[in-house]
């Protein structure tokens, strides 16, 4: 059974391929109906009305979103200040504390922003922001890899605290007092007065010696005596000389050891402890005082510190002894002298 034709001519679907006179409706000629100014104003007015209706419908959520963002911003500011105080007590570096406090504030404000955007129906914007932040973070990580590594090492050093400003440390071949620990460098001042910047990653990866942690340091002085000396007397003289120093660490005593047979002497090592680096004297001053005290004690006890001695042995196997060689030369000289005298008498 054939379907009935629509009675309303407006319900007939236009056929773009229809031929005039075939009975099929054709597409209207757009150029035949130019857009008038009144029609444009009408369309714009309708669009503005639609936008106004949407804005009015969205207004409650928009107000709530603004309030939530302001609330989270205020919470972030308060939390940032509180975190700054807490981190200042935890970390010795003000730069590290400021960075962590800023991260706390930024995280809270970002959460508020995402919630506000979700309330006004901008879920896609939230996803785009998160994706963009991830890509941006990855790009920054590759571009500033060295800086990021030093930053992370600085944070770990601030948490672990192997050294603090004022400590005497040795790291990467540099010895000096820590001046500052910032996000990129550990700054020390050596004994020559130069300020040295050591990257945090190098400090974190390498061996770090902190002389201020124990508060003490051992002094070692090597000295040699003649083979003809009484070794027990030498030991007592050395202990007496060093024990008289007034800067030795309390509850410690000097130790003396005969360690080896040297080329020209029997070598001793004297060891004693000092408070360091906050003691009465510095490291080199303690060595200087010890060396002078030992020299005075040896002079008083008539103990010899020998110069290098060399023994020349000409009695090598298959060779001529030095005495025989000298005797031959002397005999030859004597014969020449006698012959000369006989010639003069003749």
GROMACS .gro file of C-alpha atoms in nm, residues 14 16 48 53 69 72 77 111 134 183 194 214 262 276-277 288 292 328 333:
model
   19
   14UNK     CA    1   1.380   1.923  -0.059
   16UNK     CA    2   1.903   1.905  -0.416
   48UNK     CA    3   2.177   3.739   2.368
   53UNK     CA    4   1.903   3.280   3.027
   69UNK     CA    5   3.771   2.976   4.533
   72UNK     CA    6   4.035   2.803   4.941
   77UNK     CA    7   4.733   3.175   5.257
  111UNK     CA    8   4.224   2.235   4.456
  134UNK     CA    9   5.171   1.726   3.351
  183UNK     CA   10   6.829   2.532   4.693
  194UNK     CA   11   8.766   3.198   4.965
  214UNK     CA   12   8.192   1.486   6.726
  262UNK     CA   13  11.359   0.394   5.928
  276UNK     CA   14   8.755   2.091   6.766
  277UNK     CA   15   8.654   2.317   6.604
  288UNK     CA   16  10.270   2.365   6.615
  292UNK     CA   17  10.783   2.262   6.974
  328UNK     CA   18  14.790   0.057   4.668
  333UNK     CA   19  15.296   0.759   4.592
   0.00000   0.00000   0.00000
